[in-house]
Amino acid sequence: MSRKLRFFKDQIDKAGLRCSPRHELEPDIELGDLERQLADHEHEVLEMNSNSEKLRQTYNELLEFKIVLQKANGFLVSSNAHAIGDETELHEGTYSSNGFIETSSLLEQEMRPEPLNQSGLRFISGIINKDKLLRFERMLFRATRGNMLFNQTPSDEEIMDPSTSEMVEKIVFVVFFSGDQARTKILKICEAFGANCYPVPEDTTKQRQLTREVLSRLSDLEATLDAGTRHRNDALNAVGYRLTKWMTTVRREKAVYDTLNMLNFDVTKKCLVGEGWCPTFAKTQIHEVLQRATFDSNSQVGVIFHVMQAVELPPTYFRTNKLTNAFQEIIDAYGVARYQEANPAVYSVVTYPFLFAVMFGDWGHGLCLLLGALYLLARERKLSSQKLGSFMEMLFGGRYVILLMALFSIYCGLIYNEFFSVPFHIFGGSAYKCRDTSCSDAYTVGLVKYRDPYPFGVDPSWRGSRSELPYLNSLKMKMSILLGIAQMNLGLILSFFNARFFGSSLDIRYQFIPQMIFLNSLFGYLSILIIIKWCTGSQADLYHVMIYMFLSPTEELGENELFWGQRPLQILLLLMAFIAVPWMLFPKPFALRKSHMERFQGRTYGVLGTSEVDLDVEPDSARGHQEEEFNFSEIFVHQLIHSIEFVLGSVSNTASYLRLWALSLAHSELSTVFYEKVLLLAWGYENILIRLIGLVVFAFATAFILLMMETLSAFLHALRLHWVEFMGKFFHGDGYKFKPFSFALISDDDE
C-alpha cells in the first residue's frame, strides 16, 4: 500500500495538481477496504497512462509526418528541376492515401511498388534528433562512398520524446541516392540512429491531400488526448483529496506492525512477550491504558505489566519545554547524556547566552536580535504549522535561544556602554572631566577623575580617550579568565555530584579532589590575584608573578607583591599542584585492581540461571549481559591519558577562554570602524546623495557583518566553550535517547 500511495503522489506531482485535503469529517476506513480501493484506483490510472502513452506516440508520429511533408517539399521541388527524364514519381516517394488511412501505424507504411527505371534517382525522407545529425550524415557519406545527396532543415517546433517526456529539437532530412544496395544501407543506418522515415509523394496534389488528412487526424488526436488528460486529472483529484489521510493511516499501521514484530512468543506460543523502557512517572498511565485496551478488545487473556530489573543501561530521557528544548538539542548534538548523569543543558540555559553576549556585547545590536526573536515568537503558531526551509526552520527552532542571547547582549552592551559603538550617559554623569576648560585636546592630553565611579558599566568618557584600548584590553582579558575559571570549576563540581550519585568514591578521592587542587592552585590563584589587583589598584605585573612562580619560586616579589605572605603561599600552591598529578595518575588503577581481585577471588565458575526460562533468553535481551573482563593495563593507560589531558587541558582551556576577550574586542572595533569611517564620514558632506549612500552602506555592513557573521561566529565559539572546556570536565555523553512509540514522531519520509 505504501508503494501505491507513493505512486499516486508521484502521478499527482507529475501532473502538476494541487489537491488540498478536505476538512469535512470522513469515517475511518478499514485497512482491507483501503487496500481494495487503492488497487482499483491504481489499475484505473495505469490503464489511462497506457492509453495516453499509445495516443501520444501516434500523435508524435503524425506530427513528425506533417513536419516532413512541409519541409521536404522544398527539396523535392528543387530536385525536380534537375531530374533525369520525365518520371512523374520516384519509387521511394510513391504514396497511397487509401493505404495511409487503412494502416494503423505510420512507421509500418509500405510504399506502393511501381515499375521504375533501375538507373533513376531515388530519395528517402525522415526526421532525426539534432544531436545525432553530424554522426548520421558522416555515416551515410562513408556507407555510400559519397554517392548521395544529403539535404537538411530544422523543424519549426519541438517534439516530445515519449521515453523521457522532454521536448527535443529535430531535423528534417532528405537523402537522394541511386540503386537498391544504397537504399538498403541507408535504411539500416536510419534504423540504427533512431531516425523515423516517412514516405513523401512528389506530386504536389497528393502532398496537399495527404497533408489535409494528417492535419485532420492530428486534430482528432488532440481532442482525444485533452479528454483523456481531463479524465485522468479528475481521477487523480479524487484520490488526492484523501491521499494525506490514507498515507497517515498506512504509516501508522506500518509503525504498529513494525513494533509488533519486535515482540516474541512465550513458551506456550499463545501470548506475545515484549521488553521495553518507559519513564518511571508513566508506569501507572501505561498500566491503565493496557487494561482499557484489553477491555475494549474483549480479550480473554489479561495484560501482565511487570517491572523487571535490567542489567543493560537504560536510555536517557529529559522532559523539556519550548524554552529548554533548543538547549537540549545543542547538548545532544555533542552526545546524549548517560542515564542519570548530570544534564549540562540545565546550566547552559544561562551560561550559553551569557558567554555569547560577552563576545557580542552591544545593546544596539542586541535590540536588533530581540526584534527578530519577538517576530518569531509572535508568529509562532502560524510558523509551526508551515513547512519551512532548512535555514528558516533552524532559526524558528532556536527562537528562544535567540531571545535569551538578545537579552544577555543588551545586558552586556549596557556594561560595555556601547550602542552601535556609541557610548551614552544612561546612568548619570561621567566620573572624569577634561584637564582644560575646553575639551578640544581631551583626546590627546587625557582625562582627570573628579567624582565617584560611574554607577553601572564602563564610563562613557573612556571612549575615544588615549588609554581606551589598553584599558578595555586589560578589563576584557581578565574578565575572560575569571569567567573561564568559574565555568571550569562548575564542571568539576558537577563531576563530584555525578560520582556521589553513582556511588563512585574512587572518582571523588582520586579524581575530583586532585583536579580541584591542580586547577585552583594555579589558575584559581591567578583569579584571586586579578580580583585583589582590581580592588587595591596595584600596579603589579601578573605575567611576571605567574612566570616566576615556576621559574624562581623562592625569589622575592618586590613591587609585584600584592599581599603579605604571597611568596610562601605560592610555594605551597606549586607543591600542591605537583602532588596532584601523581595523585590523579596512580591510585585509581591500583584501587580498581584490588577491588576486582577481592570481589572475584577464587571464583572460576559462572553464575547459573535461576530457571529454565533463562536458557532461552534472547541474545539482545537485557538479561543476556555478561561481566566484562578486567584489564589492568588498559585501565592504567586510560587513566594516564585522562591525567595528561587534564593537566595540559587546564592550561589550554584557560587560554581558550581568551576568545571571549578577542571576539568582544573585534566586535567593538568593527562597530567603531563602520560608525566612524562610514556613517560619520558620509555625514560630513553636505550632499544628500553621499549621506544616503553612507547610511545604506552602514546599514548593510551592520546587518550582514555584525548581525549575521558576528552572530554566527560568537555562537560557534560559545558552542566550543561549552562542548570542550565545560562539558569535558564531567560529561561522558555515551548514552542513547529514549525513543518511545508515538504517532506524532512518525515523519513523512518514514516508509
Short mmCIF file of C-alpha atoms in Angstrom, two decimals, residues 210-464:
data_model
loop_
_atom_site.label_atom_id
_atom_site.label_comp_id
_atom_site.label_asym_id
_atom_site.label_seq_id
_atom_site.Cartn_x
_atom_site.Cartn_y
_atom_site.Cartn_z
CA LEU A 210 -2.02 13.87 -47.62
CA THR A 211 -1.28 16.97 -45.53
CA ARG A 212 -5.01 17.63 -45.07
CA GLU A 213 -5.57 14.04 -43.94
CA VAL A 214 -2.68 14.25 -41.44
CA LEU A 215 -3.93 17.56 -40.04
CA SER A 216 -7.42 16.10 -39.65
CA ARG A 217 -6.12 13.11 -37.71
CA LEU A 218 -3.91 15.40 -35.56
CA SER A 219 -6.95 17.49 -34.63
CA ASP A 220 -8.89 14.38 -33.64
CA LEU A 221 -5.97 13.06 -31.58
CA GLU A 222 -5.54 16.40 -29.78
CA ALA A 223 -9.18 16.34 -28.74
CA THR A 224 -8.84 12.73 -27.60
CA LEU A 225 -5.65 13.48 -25.63
CA ASP A 226 -7.26 16.51 -23.94
CA ALA A 227 -10.29 14.47 -22.93
CA GLY A 228 -8.06 11.69 -21.59
CA THR A 229 -5.96 14.18 -19.62
CA ARG A 230 -9.07 15.73 -18.05
CA HIS A 231 -10.43 12.32 -17.12
CA ARG A 232 -7.06 11.30 -15.64
CA ASN A 233 -6.80 14.55 -13.65
CA ASP A 234 -10.32 14.03 -12.29
CA ALA A 235 -9.35 10.54 -11.13
CA LEU A 236 -6.14 11.83 -9.52
CA ASN A 237 -8.04 14.67 -7.83
CA ALA A 238 -10.47 12.18 -6.34
CA VAL A 239 -7.50 10.29 -4.88
CA GLY A 240 -5.59 13.45 -3.89
CA TYR A 241 -8.34 14.75 -1.62
CA ARG A 242 -7.91 11.69 0.60
CA LEU A 243 -4.26 10.92 -0.09
CA THR A 244 -2.90 12.66 3.02
CA LYS A 245 -5.29 10.81 5.30
CA TRP A 246 -4.59 7.49 3.61
CA MET A 247 -0.81 7.97 3.86
CA THR A 248 -1.12 8.81 7.56
CA THR A 249 -3.23 5.71 8.15
CA VAL A 250 -0.81 3.44 6.31
CA ARG A 251 2.23 4.91 8.09
CA ARG A 252 0.59 4.35 11.45
CA GLU A 253 -0.40 0.78 10.64
CA LYS A 254 3.08 0.07 9.37
CA ALA A 255 4.63 1.50 12.53
CA VAL A 256 2.31 -0.66 14.65
CA TYR A 257 3.27 -3.82 12.77
CA ASP A 258 6.98 -2.93 12.96
CA THR A 259 6.63 -2.64 16.72
CA LEU A 260 4.69 -5.90 16.97
CA ASN A 261 7.48 -7.64 15.06
CA MET A 262 9.81 -6.80 17.95
CA LEU A 263 7.74 -8.94 20.32
CA ASN A 264 8.43 -12.64 20.95
CA PHE A 265 6.20 -15.64 21.67
CA ASP A 266 6.23 -17.07 25.15
CA VAL A 267 6.93 -20.75 25.84
CA THR A 268 3.26 -21.67 25.20
CA LYS A 269 3.29 -19.92 21.80
CA LYS A 270 -0.05 -18.30 22.67
CA CYS A 271 0.99 -14.94 24.04
CA LEU A 272 3.36 -12.19 23.00
CA VAL A 273 6.10 -11.02 25.33
CA GLY A 274 7.91 -7.74 24.90
CA GLU A 275 10.60 -5.91 26.84
CA GLY A 276 10.86 -2.14 26.71
CA TRP A 277 11.60 1.06 28.55
CA CYS A 278 9.20 3.61 29.95
CA PRO A 279 9.60 6.66 32.21
CA THR A 280 9.01 5.99 35.88
CA PHE A 281 6.25 8.59 36.10
CA ALA A 282 4.33 6.91 33.24
CA LYS A 283 4.05 3.39 34.72
CA THR A 284 0.60 3.91 36.17
CA GLN A 285 -0.69 5.54 32.99
CA ILE A 286 0.68 2.74 30.79
CA HIS A 287 -0.88 0.09 33.03
CA GLU A 288 -4.29 1.80 32.82
CA VAL A 289 -4.08 2.09 29.02
CA LEU A 290 -3.22 -1.61 28.67
CA GLN A 291 -6.13 -2.60 30.90
CA ARG A 292 -8.51 -0.42 28.89
CA ALA A 293 -7.24 -1.92 25.61
CA THR A 294 -7.83 -5.42 26.98
CA PHE A 295 -11.40 -4.50 27.90
CA ASP A 296 -12.13 -2.78 24.56
CA SER A 297 -10.81 -5.72 22.53
CA ASN A 298 -12.75 -8.31 24.59
CA SER A 299 -9.54 -10.28 25.05
CA GLN A 300 -9.79 -13.43 27.13
CA VAL A 301 -6.17 -13.08 28.28
CA GLY A 302 -5.31 -10.17 30.52
CA VAL A 303 -2.26 -7.97 30.06
CA ILE A 304 0.56 -8.55 32.53
CA PHE A 305 2.65 -5.43 33.13
CA HIS A 306 5.74 -6.40 35.10
CA VAL A 307 8.70 -4.22 36.06
CA MET A 308 11.94 -6.16 35.58
CA GLN A 309 15.47 -5.49 36.72
CA ALA A 310 17.69 -4.92 33.68
CA VAL A 311 21.47 -5.04 33.53
CA GLU A 312 21.57 -3.01 30.32
CA LEU A 313 21.98 0.74 30.72
CA PRO A 314 18.56 2.43 30.30
CA PRO A 315 18.03 5.18 27.69
CA THR A 316 18.18 8.84 28.61
CA TYR A 317 15.02 10.92 28.68
CA PHE A 318 14.73 14.59 29.66
CA ARG A 319 11.36 16.31 29.88
CA THR A 320 11.72 19.63 28.06
CA ASN A 321 9.51 22.53 27.09
CA LYS A 322 9.67 25.05 24.26
CA LEU A 323 12.35 27.07 26.05
CA THR A 324 14.70 24.28 27.13
CA ASN A 325 14.25 22.00 24.10
CA ALA A 326 16.61 24.03 21.88
CA PHE A 327 19.36 23.98 24.52
CA GLN A 328 18.88 20.24 24.99
CA GLU A 329 19.30 19.75 21.24
CA ILE A 330 22.57 21.71 21.35
CA ILE A 331 23.89 19.40 24.08
CA ASP A 332 22.63 16.25 22.34
CA ALA A 333 24.48 17.28 19.18
CA TYR A 334 27.71 16.65 21.15
CA GLY A 335 26.49 13.47 22.82
CA VAL A 336 23.49 12.08 24.66
CA ALA A 337 23.95 12.10 28.43
CA ARG A 338 24.45 8.79 30.19
CA TYR A 339 21.44 7.57 32.16
CA GLN A 340 21.00 9.73 35.32
CA GLU A 341 24.12 11.75 34.52
CA ALA A 342 24.11 15.48 35.28
CA ASN A 343 22.50 17.30 32.36
CA PRO A 344 24.61 20.24 31.08
CA ALA A 345 21.57 21.75 29.34
CA VAL A 346 20.19 22.95 32.69
CA TYR A 347 23.20 25.22 33.19
CA SER A 348 23.61 26.05 29.51
CA VAL A 349 20.25 27.83 29.52
CA VAL A 350 22.05 30.65 31.36
CA THR A 351 25.75 30.20 30.62
CA TYR A 352 25.40 29.74 26.86
CA PRO A 353 23.61 33.02 26.02
CA PHE A 354 25.74 34.83 28.60
CA LEU A 355 29.07 33.77 27.05
CA PHE A 356 27.63 34.65 23.65
CA ALA A 357 26.75 38.11 24.96
CA VAL A 358 30.24 38.62 26.40
CA MET A 359 31.59 38.34 22.83
CA PHE A 360 28.66 40.17 21.20
CA GLY A 361 28.02 42.87 23.83
CA ASP A 362 26.30 45.85 22.19
CA TRP A 363 22.83 46.79 23.31
CA GLY A 364 22.00 48.29 19.92
CA HIS A 365 22.80 45.04 18.14
CA GLY A 366 21.08 43.18 20.97
CA LEU A 367 17.89 45.14 20.30
CA CYS A 368 18.03 44.08 16.63
CA LEU A 369 18.31 40.42 17.70
CA LEU A 370 15.48 40.95 20.17
CA LEU A 371 13.19 42.28 17.44
CA GLY A 372 13.95 39.23 15.29
CA ALA A 373 13.25 36.87 18.19
CA LEU A 374 9.99 38.66 19.06
CA TYR A 375 8.89 38.37 15.43
CA LEU A 376 9.44 34.60 15.50
CA LEU A 377 7.60 34.33 18.81
CA ALA A 378 4.68 36.46 17.59
CA ARG A 379 4.23 34.19 14.53
CA GLU A 380 4.98 31.01 16.45
CA ARG A 381 1.58 29.42 15.96
CA LYS A 382 1.49 30.17 12.22
CA LEU A 383 5.10 29.17 11.50
CA SER A 384 4.84 25.93 13.49
CA SER A 385 2.11 24.69 11.14
CA GLN A 386 4.04 25.54 7.95
CA LYS A 387 6.77 23.65 6.16
CA LEU A 388 9.81 25.91 6.39
CA GLY A 389 13.14 25.85 4.61
CA SER A 390 16.23 24.47 6.30
CA PHE A 391 17.59 27.90 7.34
CA MET A 392 14.25 29.28 8.50
CA GLU A 393 13.47 26.05 10.32
CA MET A 394 16.77 26.34 12.20
CA LEU A 395 16.01 29.94 13.20
CA PHE A 396 12.48 29.08 14.28
CA GLY A 397 13.66 26.09 16.33
CA GLY A 398 16.16 28.30 18.16
CA ARG A 399 13.83 31.25 18.68
CA TYR A 400 14.11 31.10 22.48
CA VAL A 401 17.90 30.75 22.26
CA ILE A 402 17.96 33.91 20.11
CA LEU A 403 15.67 35.62 22.63
CA LEU A 404 17.99 34.88 25.57
CA MET A 405 21.09 35.77 23.54
CA ALA A 406 19.47 39.12 22.68
CA LEU A 407 18.57 39.87 26.32
CA PHE A 408 22.05 38.98 27.57
CA SER A 409 23.60 41.01 24.72
CA ILE A 410 21.61 44.05 25.84
CA TYR A 411 22.82 43.47 29.41
CA CYS A 412 26.49 43.12 28.42
CA GLY A 413 26.11 46.04 25.99
CA LEU A 414 24.95 48.22 28.88
CA ILE A 415 28.01 47.09 30.86
CA TYR A 416 30.31 47.88 27.92
CA ASN A 417 28.25 51.06 27.31
CA GLU A 418 28.06 50.51 23.56
CA PHE A 419 25.12 51.30 21.29
CA PHE A 420 26.38 50.62 17.77
CA SER A 421 29.80 51.51 19.31
CA VAL A 422 28.45 54.87 20.62
CA PRO A 423 28.57 55.44 24.43
CA PHE A 424 25.67 57.08 26.29
CA HIS A 425 25.36 58.69 29.71
CA ILE A 426 22.48 56.46 30.75
CA PHE A 427 23.24 56.02 34.46
CA GLY A 428 24.39 59.52 35.31
CA GLY A 429 27.34 61.76 34.57
CA SER A 430 30.90 60.68 33.90
CA ALA A 431 33.46 60.42 36.70
CA TYR A 432 36.08 62.19 34.51
CA LYS A 433 36.48 65.68 33.14
CA CYS A 434 38.86 67.49 30.81
CA ARG A 435 42.14 68.90 32.03
CA ASP A 436 41.47 72.23 30.30
CA THR A 437 38.42 74.43 30.26
CA SER A 438 37.70 73.26 26.73
CA CYS A 439 37.74 69.62 25.72
CA SER A 440 39.33 70.26 22.35
CA ASP A 441 42.54 68.46 23.39
CA ALA A 442 41.00 65.94 25.80
CA TYR A 443 41.62 63.07 23.43
CA THR A 444 45.36 63.79 23.30
CA VAL A 445 46.13 65.02 26.83
CA GLY A 446 43.83 62.78 28.83
CA LEU A 447 41.10 62.99 31.46
CA VAL A 448 41.05 63.63 35.21
CA LYS A 449 38.84 61.77 37.69
CA TYR A 450 36.90 64.19 39.88
CA ARG A 451 33.94 62.23 41.29
CA ASP A 452 32.75 58.73 42.25
CA PRO A 453 32.96 56.00 39.62
CA TYR A 454 30.28 55.58 37.02
CA PRO A 455 27.48 53.61 38.74
CA PHE A 456 26.99 50.84 36.11
CA GLY A 457 29.28 49.62 33.39
CA VAL A 458 32.14 51.34 31.61
CA ASP A 459 32.42 55.11 31.98
CA PRO A 460 31.44 56.73 28.63
CA SER A 461 34.44 59.08 28.84
CA TRP A 462 36.81 56.19 28.16
CA ARG A 463 35.51 56.11 24.59
CA GLY A 464 37.96 57.94 22.35
#
